[in-house]
Amino acid sequence: MEDGVYDDVGSIYSLRVNFTAGRETLLSSIRNLTEERDQLKSSYQILTEEKEKIQNKFQTFISQTEHEQILLKCICVHHSVKEKSCFEDWKKHKNSFYFFSTEHKSWSAAREDCRERGADLVIINSRVEQNEICSFFQMFLTDQKKDRNFWIGLTDENTENMWKWVDGQTLTDKFWKKHEPNDANDGEDCAVFTTTAEFGWRTWNDISCSVRENWVCEFNTAKCHRMSNSTKIVKLY
């Protein structure tokens, strides 16, 4: 009987020793994993900070490039003799110049291209301007496929059905095609100018912003007046 008790006590003691050793091993592994986790968090934080620095530098570069392009175009507007070289492949109407792309990009990529040119996606504020752009398209597409979409600077990405231009203005004059905008499949938040002739001057349609389409950039010379007033750039003329 006593031998059996001693055996049981020995087994329990052995189990306790093994449990303690296993517990220490587990705790050691947890400590190691915790240290590795902290190191990874530290590395992630460093990488995040580096990423933000790179993004800030890139944004600064883009802003400087955009500013320089605006300045260059303003100087060209002031010295009309240089206008042709600065606005090669652009169409002029009153105080605006228009660039019609031949490439295809998403709405955001198209807008980035316009801004790199010192411009932005086109804003259409009146029936007169809408008709003028229709006329440009008729000339531009003489030898090309006429059923095409061109991004314009109009979106309701921020608030559904609250259509705004890229300069922050709320849409007033509207030239949507019949039954548009319809936000098909809850995913059409950017506007295109459709060149299909059957719709006359009502040419706008809403489609997904990720679709790759042509686009129209606009440079309005009012930017030059604002820039002159705010930065005295007029002295460079």
PDB file of N, CA and C in Angstrom, residues 197-231:
ATOM      1  N   ALA A 197     -23.917  61.005 -81.557  1.00  0.00           N
ATOM      2  CA  ALA A 197     -24.634  62.141 -82.147  1.00  0.00           C
ATOM      3  C   ALA A 197     -26.130  62.133 -81.849  1.00  0.00           C
ATOM      4  N   GLU A 198     -26.720  60.960 -81.649  1.00  0.00           N
ATOM      5  CA  GLU A 198     -28.177  60.875 -81.534  1.00  0.00           C
ATOM      6  C   GLU A 198     -28.736  61.640 -80.342  1.00  0.00           C
ATOM      7  N   PHE A 199     -27.902  61.966 -79.358  1.00  0.00           N
ATOM      8  CA  PHE A 199     -28.400  62.646 -78.175  1.00  0.00           C
ATOM      9  C   PHE A 199     -28.243  64.162 -78.257  1.00  0.00           C
ATOM     10  N   GLY A 200     -27.757  64.674 -79.389  1.00  0.00           N
ATOM     11  CA  GLY A 200     -27.628  66.113 -79.553  1.00  0.00           C
ATOM     12  C   GLY A 200     -26.711  66.721 -78.515  1.00  0.00           C
ATOM     13  N   TRP A 201     -27.177  67.798 -77.867  1.00  0.00           N
ATOM     14  CA  TRP A 201     -26.333  68.476 -76.885  1.00  0.00           C
ATOM     15  C   TRP A 201     -26.459  67.871 -75.492  1.00  0.00           C
ATOM     16  N   ARG A 202     -27.379  66.918 -75.300  1.00  0.00           N
ATOM     17  CA  ARG A 202     -27.465  66.213 -74.010  1.00  0.00           C
ATOM     18  C   ARG A 202     -26.558  64.987 -74.096  1.00  0.00           C
ATOM     19  N   THR A 203     -25.348  65.138 -73.611  1.00  0.00           N
ATOM     20  CA  THR A 203     -24.313  64.140 -73.905  1.00  0.00           C
ATOM     21  C   THR A 203     -23.698  63.482 -72.671  1.00  0.00           C
ATOM     22  N   TRP A 204     -24.119  63.853 -71.470  1.00  0.00           N
ATOM     23  CA  TRP A 204     -23.445  63.333 -70.288  1.00  0.00           C
ATOM     24  C   TRP A 204     -24.020  61.990 -69.848  1.00  0.00           C
ATOM     25  N   ASN A 205     -23.139  61.185 -69.270  1.00  0.00           N
ATOM     26  CA  ASN A 205     -23.547  59.899 -68.713  1.00  0.00           C
ATOM     27  C   ASN A 205     -22.695  59.626 -67.480  1.00  0.00           C
ATOM     28  N   ASP A 206     -23.252  58.901 -66.508  1.00  0.00           N
ATOM     29  CA  ASP A 206     -22.457  58.507 -65.341  1.00  0.00           C
ATOM     30  C   ASP A 206     -22.013  57.058 -65.512  1.00  0.00           C
ATOM     31  N   ILE A 207     -20.724  56.806 -65.254  1.00  0.00           N
ATOM     32  CA  ILE A 207     -20.179  55.456 -65.348  1.00  0.00           C
ATOM     33  C   ILE A 207     -19.215  55.241 -64.184  1.00  0.00           C
ATOM     34  N   SER A 208     -18.706  54.033 -64.054  1.00  0.00           N
ATOM     35  CA  SER A 208     -17.752  53.725 -62.989  1.00  0.00           C
ATOM     36  C   SER A 208     -16.471  54.529 -63.179  1.00  0.00           C
ATOM     37  N   CYS A 209     -15.962  55.087 -62.086  1.00  0.00           N
ATOM     38  CA  CYS A 209     -14.759  55.928 -62.146  1.00  0.00           C
ATOM     39  C   CYS A 209     -13.511  55.136 -62.527  1.00  0.00           C
ATOM     40  N   SER A 210     -13.572  53.819 -62.409  1.00  0.00           N
ATOM     41  CA  SER A 210     -12.391  52.996 -62.688  1.00  0.00           C
ATOM     42  C   SER A 210     -12.265  52.613 -64.161  1.00  0.00           C
ATOM     43  N   VAL A 211     -13.315  52.865 -64.944  1.00  0.00           N
ATOM     44  CA  VAL A 211     -13.265  52.546 -66.371  1.00  0.00           C
ATOM     45  C   VAL A 211     -12.218  53.431 -67.049  1.00  0.00           C
ATOM     46  N   ARG A 212     -11.513  52.884 -68.013  1.00  0.00           N
ATOM     47  CA  ARG A 212     -10.485  53.645 -68.727  1.00  0.00           C
ATOM     48  C   ARG A 212     -11.111  54.312 -69.956  1.00  0.00           C
ATOM     49  N   GLU A 213     -11.099  55.653 -69.948  1.00  0.00           N
ATOM     50  CA  GLU A 213     -11.695  56.424 -71.039  1.00  0.00           C
ATOM     51  C   GLU A 213     -10.749  57.548 -71.462  1.00  0.00           C
ATOM     52  N   ASN A 214     -11.089  58.211 -72.575  1.00  0.00           N
ATOM     53  CA  ASN A 214     -10.403  59.448 -72.940  1.00  0.00           C
ATOM     54  C   ASN A 214     -10.816  60.533 -71.947  1.00  0.00           C
ATOM     55  N   TRP A 215     -10.246  61.718 -72.066  1.00  0.00           N
ATOM     56  CA  TRP A 215     -10.628  62.797 -71.158  1.00  0.00           C
ATOM     57  C   TRP A 215     -10.376  64.154 -71.802  1.00  0.00           C
ATOM     58  N   VAL A 216     -10.952  65.193 -71.192  1.00  0.00           N
ATOM     59  CA  VAL A 216     -10.777  66.566 -71.662  1.00  0.00           C
ATOM     60  C   VAL A 216     -10.229  67.408 -70.516  1.00  0.00           C
ATOM     61  N   CYS A 217      -9.080  68.042 -70.746  1.00  0.00           N
ATOM     62  CA  CYS A 217      -8.510  68.978 -69.772  1.00  0.00           C
ATOM     63  C   CYS A 217      -8.911  70.404 -70.158  1.00  0.00           C
ATOM     64  N   GLU A 218      -9.023  71.252 -69.155  1.00  0.00           N
ATOM     65  CA  GLU A 218      -9.325  72.666 -69.405  1.00  0.00           C
ATOM     66  C   GLU A 218      -8.355  73.544 -68.623  1.00  0.00           C
ATOM     67  N   PHE A 219      -7.789  74.522 -69.307  1.00  0.00           N
ATOM     68  CA  PHE A 219      -6.992  75.552 -68.637  1.00  0.00           C
ATOM     69  C   PHE A 219      -7.725  76.870 -68.814  1.00  0.00           C
ATOM     70  N   ASN A 220      -8.190  77.427 -67.692  1.00  0.00           N
ATOM     71  CA  ASN A 220      -8.913  78.692 -67.729  1.00  0.00           C
ATOM     72  C   ASN A 220      -7.959  79.815 -67.351  1.00  0.00           C
ATOM     73  N   THR A 221      -7.894  80.841 -68.179  1.00  0.00           N
ATOM     74  CA  THR A 221      -6.935  81.926 -67.939  1.00  0.00           C
ATOM     75  C   THR A 221      -7.254  82.730 -66.684  1.00  0.00           C
ATOM     76  N   ALA A 222      -8.421  82.486 -66.070  1.00  0.00           N
ATOM     77  CA  ALA A 222      -8.722  83.154 -64.796  1.00  0.00           C
ATOM     78  C   ALA A 222      -7.699  82.762 -63.736  1.00  0.00           C
ATOM     79  N   LYS A 223      -7.095  81.566 -63.896  1.00  0.00           N
ATOM     80  CA  LYS A 223      -6.043  81.143 -62.967  1.00  0.00           C
ATOM     81  C   LYS A 223      -4.897  82.139 -62.963  1.00  0.00           C
ATOM     82  N   CYS A 224      -4.623  82.705 -64.123  1.00  0.00           N
ATOM     83  CA  CYS A 224      -3.504  83.646 -64.232  1.00  0.00           C
ATOM     84  C   CYS A 224      -3.779  84.914 -63.441  1.00  0.00           C
ATOM     85  N   HIS A 225      -5.020  85.379 -63.474  1.00  0.00           N
ATOM     86  CA  HIS A 225      -5.376  86.579 -62.723  1.00  0.00           C
ATOM     87  C   HIS A 225      -5.279  86.318 -61.222  1.00  0.00           C
ATOM     88  N   ARG A 226      -5.768  85.135 -60.792  1.00  0.00           N
ATOM     89  CA  ARG A 226      -5.690  84.802 -59.368  1.00  0.00           C
ATOM     90  C   ARG A 226      -4.242  84.670 -58.925  1.00  0.00           C
ATOM     91  N   MET A 227      -3.430  84.035 -59.770  1.00  0.00           N
ATOM     92  CA  MET A 227      -2.023  83.840 -59.433  1.00  0.00           C
ATOM     93  C   MET A 227      -1.293  85.177 -59.371  1.00  0.00           C
ATOM     94  N   SER A 228      -1.597  86.067 -60.311  1.00  0.00           N
ATOM     95  CA  SER A 228      -0.955  87.382 -60.329  1.00  0.00           C
ATOM     96  C   SER A 228      -1.293  88.163 -59.071  1.00  0.00           C
ATOM     97  N   ASN A 229      -2.559  88.090 -58.652  1.00  0.00           N
ATOM     98  CA  ASN A 229      -2.996  88.838 -57.475  1.00  0.00           C
ATOM     99  C   ASN A 229      -2.406  88.287 -56.189  1.00  0.00           C
ATOM    100  N   SER A 230      -2.212  86.955 -56.132  1.00  0.00           N
ATOM    101  CA  SER A 230      -1.782  86.343 -54.875  1.00  0.00           C
ATOM    102  C   SER A 230      -0.275  86.224 -54.744  1.00  0.00           C
ATOM    103  N   THR A 231       0.456  86.128 -55.871  1.00  0.00           N
ATOM    104  CA  THR A 231       1.892  85.881 -55.775  1.00  0.00           C
ATOM    105  C   THR A 231       2.745  86.905 -56.514  1.00  0.00           C
TER     106      THR A 231
END
